[in-house]
Coordinates of C-alpha atoms in Angstrom, one line a residue:
M1 CA -33.3 -38.0 20.8
E2 CA -33.2 -36.8 16.6
Q3 CA -36.6 -35.3 15.3
Y4 CA -38.4 -37.2 13.3
E5 CA -38.2 -35.4 9.8
P6 CA -39.7 -36.7 6.3
D7 CA -36.6 -36.8 3.8
R8 CA -37.1 -36.2 0.0
L9 CA -35.7 -39.1 -2.4
S10 CA -32.4 -37.6 -3.8
P11 CA -31.2 -38.8 -7.2
A12 CA -28.6 -40.2 -5.5
R13 CA -30.4 -42.4 -2.8
L14 CA -33.6 -43.5 -5.5
A15 CA -30.0 -45.1 -6.8
A16 CA -28.8 -46.5 -4.1
M17 CA -33.1 -48.5 -3.8
R18 CA -32.4 -49.5 -7.3
R19 CA -29.0 -51.2 -6.7
S20 CA -30.1 -52.9 -3.6
F21 CA -33.2 -54.4 -4.8
A22 CA -32.0 -55.4 -8.6
V23 CA -29.0 -57.2 -7.0
G24 CA -28.1 -56.6 -3.5
R25 CA -29.6 -58.3 0.0
S26 CA -32.5 -57.2 -0.1
S27 CA -33.4 -59.2 -2.7
L28 CA -32.4 -62.5 -1.5
T29 CA -33.4 -64.7 1.4
R30 CA -31.5 -64.4 5.1
R31 CA -29.8 -68.0 4.7
S32 CA -28.3 -67.6 0.7
L33 CA -26.5 -63.3 1.8
L34 CA -25.7 -61.9 4.9
R35 CA -28.2 -59.0 5.0
A36 CA -31.2 -57.9 3.2
S37 CA -30.5 -54.3 3.5
T38 CA -28.9 -51.6 1.3
G39 CA -27.2 -48.9 4.5
G40 CA -28.6 -45.3 5.5
A41 CA -29.4 -44.5 1.4
L42 CA -32.6 -47.0 2.2
A43 CA -33.2 -45.7 5.4
L44 CA -33.4 -42.8 4.1
G45 CA -35.1 -43.2 1.3
G46 CA -37.9 -45.3 3.2
L47 CA -38.8 -42.8 5.1
G48 CA -38.9 -39.9 2.3
T49 CA -41.2 -42.9 0.6
L50 CA -43.0 -43.5 3.5
S51 CA -43.8 -39.8 4.8
A52 CA -45.6 -39.7 1.2
C53 CA -48.2 -41.7 2.4
G54 CA -49.1 -39.0 4.9
I55 CA -48.3 -40.6 8.5
P56 CA -47.5 -37.7 10.7
A57 CA -44.0 -36.3 11.6
A58 CA -43.5 -37.3 15.0
K59 CA -44.0 -36.4 18.0
N60 CA -41.1 -36.0 20.4
T61 CA -40.9 -40.4 21.6
A62 CA -38.1 -40.5 23.6
S63 CA -38.7 -42.6 27.1
V64 CA -41.9 -43.4 25.5
S65 CA -43.0 -46.8 27.3
S66 CA -45.8 -49.1 28.9
E67 CA -46.0 -50.2 31.7
D68 CA -44.0 -53.9 32.1
H69 CA -46.7 -56.9 31.8
S70 CA -43.9 -59.5 32.3
A71 CA -44.4 -60.4 35.5
K72 CA -48.2 -61.0 35.2
E73 CA -48.1 -62.3 30.8
K74 CA -45.8 -65.3 30.9
R75 CA -44.8 -64.4 27.3
I76 CA -42.2 -62.9 24.3
T77 CA -43.2 -61.4 20.6
F78 CA -40.1 -61.1 18.4
S79 CA -40.3 -60.7 14.4
N80 CA -37.1 -62.0 13.6
W81 CA -35.2 -62.4 9.8
T82 CA -36.2 -66.3 7.7
E83 CA -33.9 -68.0 8.4
Y84 CA -32.4 -66.7 11.3
M85 CA -33.3 -68.8 13.9
D86 CA -32.3 -73.0 14.4
V87 CA -35.3 -75.0 14.1
D88 CA -35.2 -78.9 14.3
D89 CA -36.2 -81.7 11.5
S90 CA -39.0 -81.2 10.6
E91 CA -37.9 -78.2 10.8
K92 CA -41.3 -77.1 12.4
R93 CA -39.7 -76.3 15.9
H94 CA -37.5 -74.1 17.9
P95 CA -35.3 -76.1 19.7
T96 CA -33.3 -73.0 21.6
L97 CA -36.3 -71.1 21.9
D98 CA -38.5 -74.4 23.1
A99 CA -35.5 -74.2 25.7
F100 CA -36.0 -71.1 27.1
R101 CA -40.2 -71.6 27.5
E102 CA -39.4 -74.9 29.3
R103 CA -36.8 -73.1 32.1
T104 CA -38.6 -69.5 32.7
G105 CA -42.1 -70.5 31.6
I106 CA -42.5 -68.4 28.6
T107 CA -44.0 -68.3 25.9
V108 CA -42.0 -66.5 22.6
K109 CA -44.8 -65.8 19.4
Y110 CA -41.9 -65.8 17.5
T111 CA -42.3 -64.8 13.7
E112 CA -40.6 -64.1 10.9
D113 CA -42.0 -61.0 9.2
I114 CA -38.5 -59.1 8.4
N115 CA -37.9 -60.1 4.5
D116 CA -35.9 -56.0 4.3
N117 CA -35.3 -53.6 7.1
V118 CA -36.8 -51.0 4.4
E119 CA -39.8 -52.5 4.6
F120 CA -40.0 -53.4 8.1
F121 CA -39.7 -50.1 8.7
G122 CA -42.6 -49.2 7.0
K123 CA -44.8 -51.7 9.4
I124 CA -43.7 -50.7 12.6
K125 CA -43.1 -47.0 11.6
P126 CA -46.7 -45.6 11.9
Q127 CA -47.1 -46.5 15.0
L128 CA -43.9 -45.5 16.9
A129 CA -44.0 -41.9 15.5
A130 CA -46.9 -42.2 17.0
G131 CA -45.8 -42.6 20.3
Q132 CA -48.0 -46.2 19.9
G133 CA -47.2 -49.7 20.5
T134 CA -46.0 -52.1 17.4
G135 CA -47.0 -54.9 19.0
R136 CA -43.9 -56.3 19.2
D137 CA -41.1 -56.9 22.1
L138 CA -38.3 -57.6 20.4
I139 CA -37.4 -56.9 17.1
C140 CA -34.0 -57.7 14.8
V141 CA -32.6 -54.6 12.4
T142 CA -29.8 -53.7 10.5
D143 CA -27.1 -51.5 12.6
W144 CA -27.8 -48.6 10.2
L145 CA -31.9 -49.1 11.5
A146 CA -31.0 -50.3 15.1
A147 CA -29.5 -46.7 14.9
R148 CA -32.0 -44.3 13.5
L149 CA -34.3 -45.8 15.8
I150 CA -32.5 -44.8 18.7
R151 CA -31.4 -41.5 18.0
F152 CA -35.8 -41.2 17.1
G153 CA -36.6 -41.9 20.6
W154 CA -37.9 -44.9 19.4
V155 CA -37.0 -48.3 21.4
Q156 CA -36.6 -49.2 25.3
K157 CA -32.8 -48.1 26.9
L158 CA -32.1 -52.0 28.1
D159 CA -31.8 -52.0 32.0
P160 CA -28.1 -54.0 32.7
S161 CA -29.2 -56.0 35.1
N162 CA -31.3 -58.2 33.7
L163 CA -28.9 -58.8 30.8
P164 CA -25.7 -60.3 33.1
T165 CA -25.0 -62.9 30.8
A166 CA -24.7 -60.6 27.5
Y167 CA -22.8 -57.9 29.3
A168 CA -20.1 -60.1 30.2
N169 CA -19.8 -62.6 27.4
L170 CA -20.9 -59.6 24.2
S171 CA -17.6 -60.2 22.3
Q172 CA -15.2 -57.3 23.0
Q173 CA -15.2 -56.2 18.8
F174 CA -18.8 -55.2 18.9
R175 CA -18.9 -53.6 22.7
T176 CA -18.6 -49.8 21.6
P177 CA -21.0 -49.0 17.9
D178 CA -20.6 -45.5 17.4
W179 CA -24.5 -45.0 17.7
D180 CA -24.8 -46.9 20.5
P181 CA -21.6 -46.7 22.5
G182 CA -21.8 -48.9 25.9
R183 CA -25.1 -50.6 24.4
A184 CA -27.3 -49.5 26.2
Y185 CA -29.8 -50.0 23.6
S186 CA -28.7 -52.9 22.1
Y187 CA -27.3 -55.9 21.5
P188 CA -25.8 -58.5 18.4
W189 CA -27.9 -61.0 17.4
T190 CA -25.3 -61.2 14.8
G191 CA -22.3 -59.9 13.0
I192 CA -21.5 -59.3 9.4
S193 CA -18.0 -59.7 8.2
T194 CA -16.8 -58.6 4.1
V195 CA -13.4 -60.5 3.6
I196 CA -11.4 -60.8 -0.1
A197 CA -12.8 -64.3 -1.6
F198 CA -10.8 -66.2 -4.7
N199 CA -11.3 -69.2 -6.9
K200 CA -8.1 -70.5 -6.8
K201 CA -8.6 -72.7 -10.4
A202 CA -9.0 -69.0 -11.7
L203 CA -6.0 -67.2 -10.2
D204 CA -3.5 -69.0 -11.7
G205 CA -1.1 -68.9 -8.7
E206 CA -1.3 -65.3 -8.9
E207 CA -1.3 -63.7 -4.6
V208 CA -4.5 -61.6 -3.0
T209 CA -3.8 -60.9 0.2
S210 CA -5.0 -57.0 -0.4
V211 CA -7.2 -54.9 -2.6
S212 CA -5.0 -53.3 -3.9
D213 CA -3.5 -56.8 -5.2
M214 CA -7.4 -56.3 -6.3
L215 CA -6.7 -53.9 -8.2
D216 CA -3.4 -53.3 -9.8
N217 CA -2.5 -56.7 -11.0
P218 CA -2.7 -56.6 -14.5
K219 CA -2.7 -60.3 -14.5
L220 CA -6.5 -59.8 -13.0
K221 CA -8.3 -57.4 -15.3
G222 CA -11.2 -57.8 -15.8
R223 CA -11.7 -60.4 -12.8
V224 CA -12.7 -58.2 -10.1
G225 CA -15.3 -58.0 -8.4
F226 CA -17.0 -55.1 -5.7
L227 CA -20.0 -54.6 -3.5
S228 CA -22.6 -52.2 -4.6
E229 CA -23.1 -51.9 -1.1
M230 CA -21.1 -48.4 -0.7
R231 CA -20.3 -49.0 3.3
D232 CA -18.0 -52.6 2.1
S233 CA -16.9 -51.7 -1.0
I234 CA -16.1 -47.9 0.2
G235 CA -14.8 -49.2 3.5
M236 CA -12.5 -51.9 2.3
T237 CA -10.6 -49.9 0.0
L238 CA -10.4 -47.4 2.9
L239 CA -8.3 -49.4 5.1
D240 CA -6.1 -50.8 2.1
M241 CA -5.5 -47.2 1.5
G242 CA -4.6 -46.7 5.3
K243 CA -7.4 -45.2 6.7
D244 CA -10.2 -45.9 9.4
P245 CA -13.9 -45.9 8.0
A246 CA -15.2 -45.0 11.9
K247 CA -13.1 -41.7 10.9
F248 CA -12.4 -40.8 7.6
T249 CA -13.2 -37.6 6.3
D250 CA -14.8 -36.1 2.6
D251 CA -11.3 -36.0 1.7
D252 CA -10.7 -39.9 2.4
Y253 CA -14.0 -41.3 1.0
D254 CA -13.7 -38.4 -3.0
A255 CA -9.4 -40.4 -2.6
A256 CA -11.1 -44.2 -2.2
I257 CA -14.3 -43.9 -5.2
A258 CA -10.9 -42.0 -7.0
R259 CA -8.7 -44.9 -6.6
L260 CA -11.8 -46.7 -7.5
Q261 CA -13.3 -44.9 -10.7
K262 CA -9.0 -46.1 -11.8
A263 CA -10.0 -49.3 -11.4
V264 CA -13.1 -49.0 -13.7
D265 CA -11.5 -46.7 -16.2
K266 CA -8.9 -49.0 -17.3
G267 CA -11.5 -52.4 -17.2
Q268 CA -9.7 -53.9 -13.8
I269 CA -12.9 -54.1 -12.1
R270 CA -15.5 -56.4 -14.3
R271 CA -18.7 -54.9 -12.3
F272 CA -20.4 -54.2 -9.1
T273 CA -22.5 -56.4 -7.7
G274 CA -25.2 -57.9 -5.3
N275 CA -25.0 -61.4 -3.8
D276 CA -24.9 -61.9 -7.5
Y277 CA -20.7 -62.5 -7.3
T278 CA -21.4 -65.4 -6.0
A279 CA -22.3 -67.5 -9.3
D280 CA -18.8 -65.6 -11.3
L281 CA -16.8 -66.2 -8.5
T282 CA -17.7 -70.7 -8.5
K283 CA -17.3 -70.1 -12.8
G284 CA -14.1 -68.7 -11.9
D285 CA -15.3 -65.4 -14.4
L286 CA -14.1 -63.8 -11.2
A287 CA -10.7 -64.9 -9.9
A288 CA -11.5 -62.5 -6.4
C289 CA -13.9 -60.0 -5.0
I290 CA -15.4 -58.4 -2.7
A291 CA -17.6 -60.7 -1.0
W292 CA -19.9 -61.7 2.3
A293 CA -18.4 -64.2 4.8
G294 CA -22.6 -65.6 5.0
D295 CA -21.5 -66.5 1.6
V296 CA -18.3 -67.7 1.7
V297 CA -19.0 -70.5 4.1
Q298 CA -21.5 -72.3 1.4
L299 CA -19.9 -71.6 -1.6
K300 CA -16.4 -73.4 0.1
A301 CA -18.4 -76.5 1.2
D302 CA -19.7 -76.8 -2.7
S303 CA -16.5 -76.0 -4.2
P304 CA -12.8 -76.6 -3.3
D305 CA -11.3 -73.7 -5.7
V306 CA -13.3 -70.9 -3.7
D307 CA -11.7 -69.2 -0.3
F308 CA -10.8 -66.4 1.6
V309 CA -8.2 -64.0 2.8
I310 CA -8.8 -61.3 6.2
P311 CA -6.4 -58.5 4.2
D312 CA -3.3 -57.1 6.8
S313 CA -5.1 -53.7 6.5
G314 CA -8.5 -55.1 7.8
Y315 CA -12.1 -55.8 7.2
M316 CA -15.5 -54.5 7.1
T317 CA -18.1 -55.4 10.1
S318 CA -21.9 -54.7 10.7
T319 CA -24.1 -55.9 12.8
D320 CA -27.9 -57.1 13.2
N321 CA -28.9 -56.1 16.5
L322 CA -32.1 -57.3 19.2
L323 CA -33.5 -53.9 20.4
V324 CA -37.4 -53.4 22.3
P325 CA -38.7 -51.1 20.9
N326 CA -41.2 -47.9 22.9
K327 CA -44.7 -49.7 24.3
A328 CA -43.6 -53.0 24.3
R329 CA -46.4 -55.0 26.7
H330 CA -42.8 -57.3 27.8
K331 CA -39.5 -55.7 28.1
T332 CA -38.1 -57.4 31.1
N333 CA -39.4 -60.7 29.5
A334 CA -37.7 -59.3 26.1
E335 CA -34.6 -58.7 28.1
R336 CA -34.4 -62.4 30.0
L337 CA -34.4 -63.7 26.2
I338 CA -31.6 -61.7 24.8
D339 CA -29.6 -62.5 27.7
Y340 CA -30.4 -66.3 27.2
Y341 CA -28.6 -66.2 23.8
Y342 CA -25.2 -65.1 25.1
E343 CA -25.3 -67.6 27.4
P344 CA -23.3 -70.5 24.7
G345 CA -25.1 -73.4 25.1
P346 CA -27.8 -71.5 23.2
A347 CA -25.4 -69.0 21.5
A348 CA -23.8 -72.5 19.9
E349 CA -26.4 -74.0 19.0
L350 CA -27.7 -70.5 17.2
A351 CA -24.3 -70.5 15.9
A352 CA -24.4 -73.5 14.4
Y353 CA -27.3 -73.8 12.9
I354 CA -27.3 -70.0 10.9
N355 CA -23.2 -70.2 10.2
Y356 CA -22.8 -66.1 11.2
V357 CA -20.6 -65.0 13.2
C358 CA -21.5 -65.2 16.1
P359 CA -20.7 -62.3 19.2
V360 CA -20.8 -64.2 22.0
D361 CA -17.0 -65.2 23.9
G362 CA -16.5 -68.3 25.3
V363 CA -18.7 -70.3 22.9
K364 CA -15.9 -72.1 21.1
P365 CA -16.2 -75.0 23.3
E366 CA -19.9 -75.6 22.9
L367 CA -20.0 -74.9 19.6
A368 CA -17.1 -77.8 19.1
K369 CA -19.4 -80.7 20.2
I370 CA -22.0 -79.9 17.9
D371 CA -20.0 -78.9 14.8
E372 CA -16.2 -78.5 15.2
D373 CA -15.9 -77.1 10.9
A374 CA -17.9 -74.3 12.2
A375 CA -16.4 -74.1 15.7
N376 CA -12.3 -73.4 14.2
N377 CA -14.3 -71.6 11.0
P378 CA -12.9 -68.1 11.6
L379 CA -15.8 -66.5 9.5
I380 CA -17.7 -67.7 12.1
I381 CA -15.5 -67.9 15.4
P382 CA -13.0 -64.6 15.0
D383 CA -9.6 -65.6 16.9
A384 CA -7.8 -62.3 18.7
A385 CA -6.0 -61.8 15.4
M386 CA -9.0 -61.5 13.3
A387 CA -11.1 -59.7 15.1
A388 CA -8.5 -57.1 16.2
K389 CA -8.7 -56.1 12.4
S390 CA -12.9 -55.4 12.5
R391 CA -13.2 -52.3 11.5
S392 CA -17.5 -50.9 11.3
F393 CA -18.1 -48.0 8.4
R394 CA -18.6 -44.8 10.8
S395 CA -22.8 -43.2 11.0
L396 CA -23.4 -40.5 8.3
S397 CA -25.9 -37.4 8.4
A398 CA -28.1 -37.2 5.7
K399 CA -26.1 -34.5 4.5
E400 CA -23.1 -37.0 3.8
E401 CA -25.4 -39.8 3.2
T402 CA -26.9 -37.9 -0.2
A403 CA -23.1 -37.1 -0.9
Y404 CA -21.5 -39.8 -0.6
E405 CA -24.2 -42.3 -2.4
E406 CA -24.2 -40.0 -5.7
K407 CA -21.0 -40.6 -6.0
F408 CA -20.7 -44.1 -5.2
A409 CA -23.3 -44.4 -8.0
K410 CA -22.1 -42.6 -10.4
L411 CA -18.8 -44.7 -10.0
T412 CA -20.8 -47.9 -10.5
G413 CA -22.7 -46.6 -13.4
A414 CA -26.5 -46.7 -11.2

């Protein structure tokens, strides 16, 4: 396991942090956007910031755990994002959690105390770094932070014998992230897709099916938007250039930056935005933009002019993930809860409410019983063709993170 070392905040990381908190996903709520994170830049920046608070560097905490009290203590403490669980009409109860308790006798203390990956990391880092418990049995964090927690040895390896349903029903596109091959330490709660959205009225007959269309069609000059999230904008550009975001080189990255810079210089790109692109897209100020699928689901419901396309070259996908921290008292109970949400019934109830990509195979028939439109929406239940186009951005070293964010900050003017 990688030993924790405090990082200093580079100018590039500070720029990435400012971008995100100004307009990015970490400034808004869970329901109205896709994830409140800024990628590895904030992970590294957060580490540097926290190290200045007198928190000691971590000891080697690999394999740190505690006695599992699951058999005698029928409970779990679960930390999650806001608006990321189904609720009843009273908005006071969570039907799937209630059903889990009734079936197993395990009570779930469910807390919506994750508003941002970095902020949450600040809450749990002191205990994990010192080899102490966090008071939580199950947490849900975005892939870059999940990767870091695994590398530091701060989460426990899952017991496959407690996860037969999860193992059987996990969608193929989520099985082998480079930061947790085979999902030894994590299971996805939801998938987060990046697509091309457009306003049909604003396009006025022009066709947009690719990033090339966005960058090269002079009739769209000044009406194209890209995201202030480096992984999304660069990832989609790399795919359009025939490069795999999971395997790209420094030269590939520089070529993608150069391609976007050319579009900036000629005024093709209106601006790089966070979630605030939604208003511009609805009004038609943006004819086309790189967008987060969760936003598109909501926008399509509200505006007949908004639609989306999945480029033939592919699209970017990331995940929010369930992990068991070191020193959790109820690991087996937590694993039973993970496994429960990979049953088609509970998975369908969850997907019907939160409208994110469901990572559970076989859920569509159950979801159709609840919401047929959601079941047929490829942004919630990707079909085989769409799933095959899904790509993930590879893990970055600290050195790469600094260099890449510096170049992206220069491109976006951050």
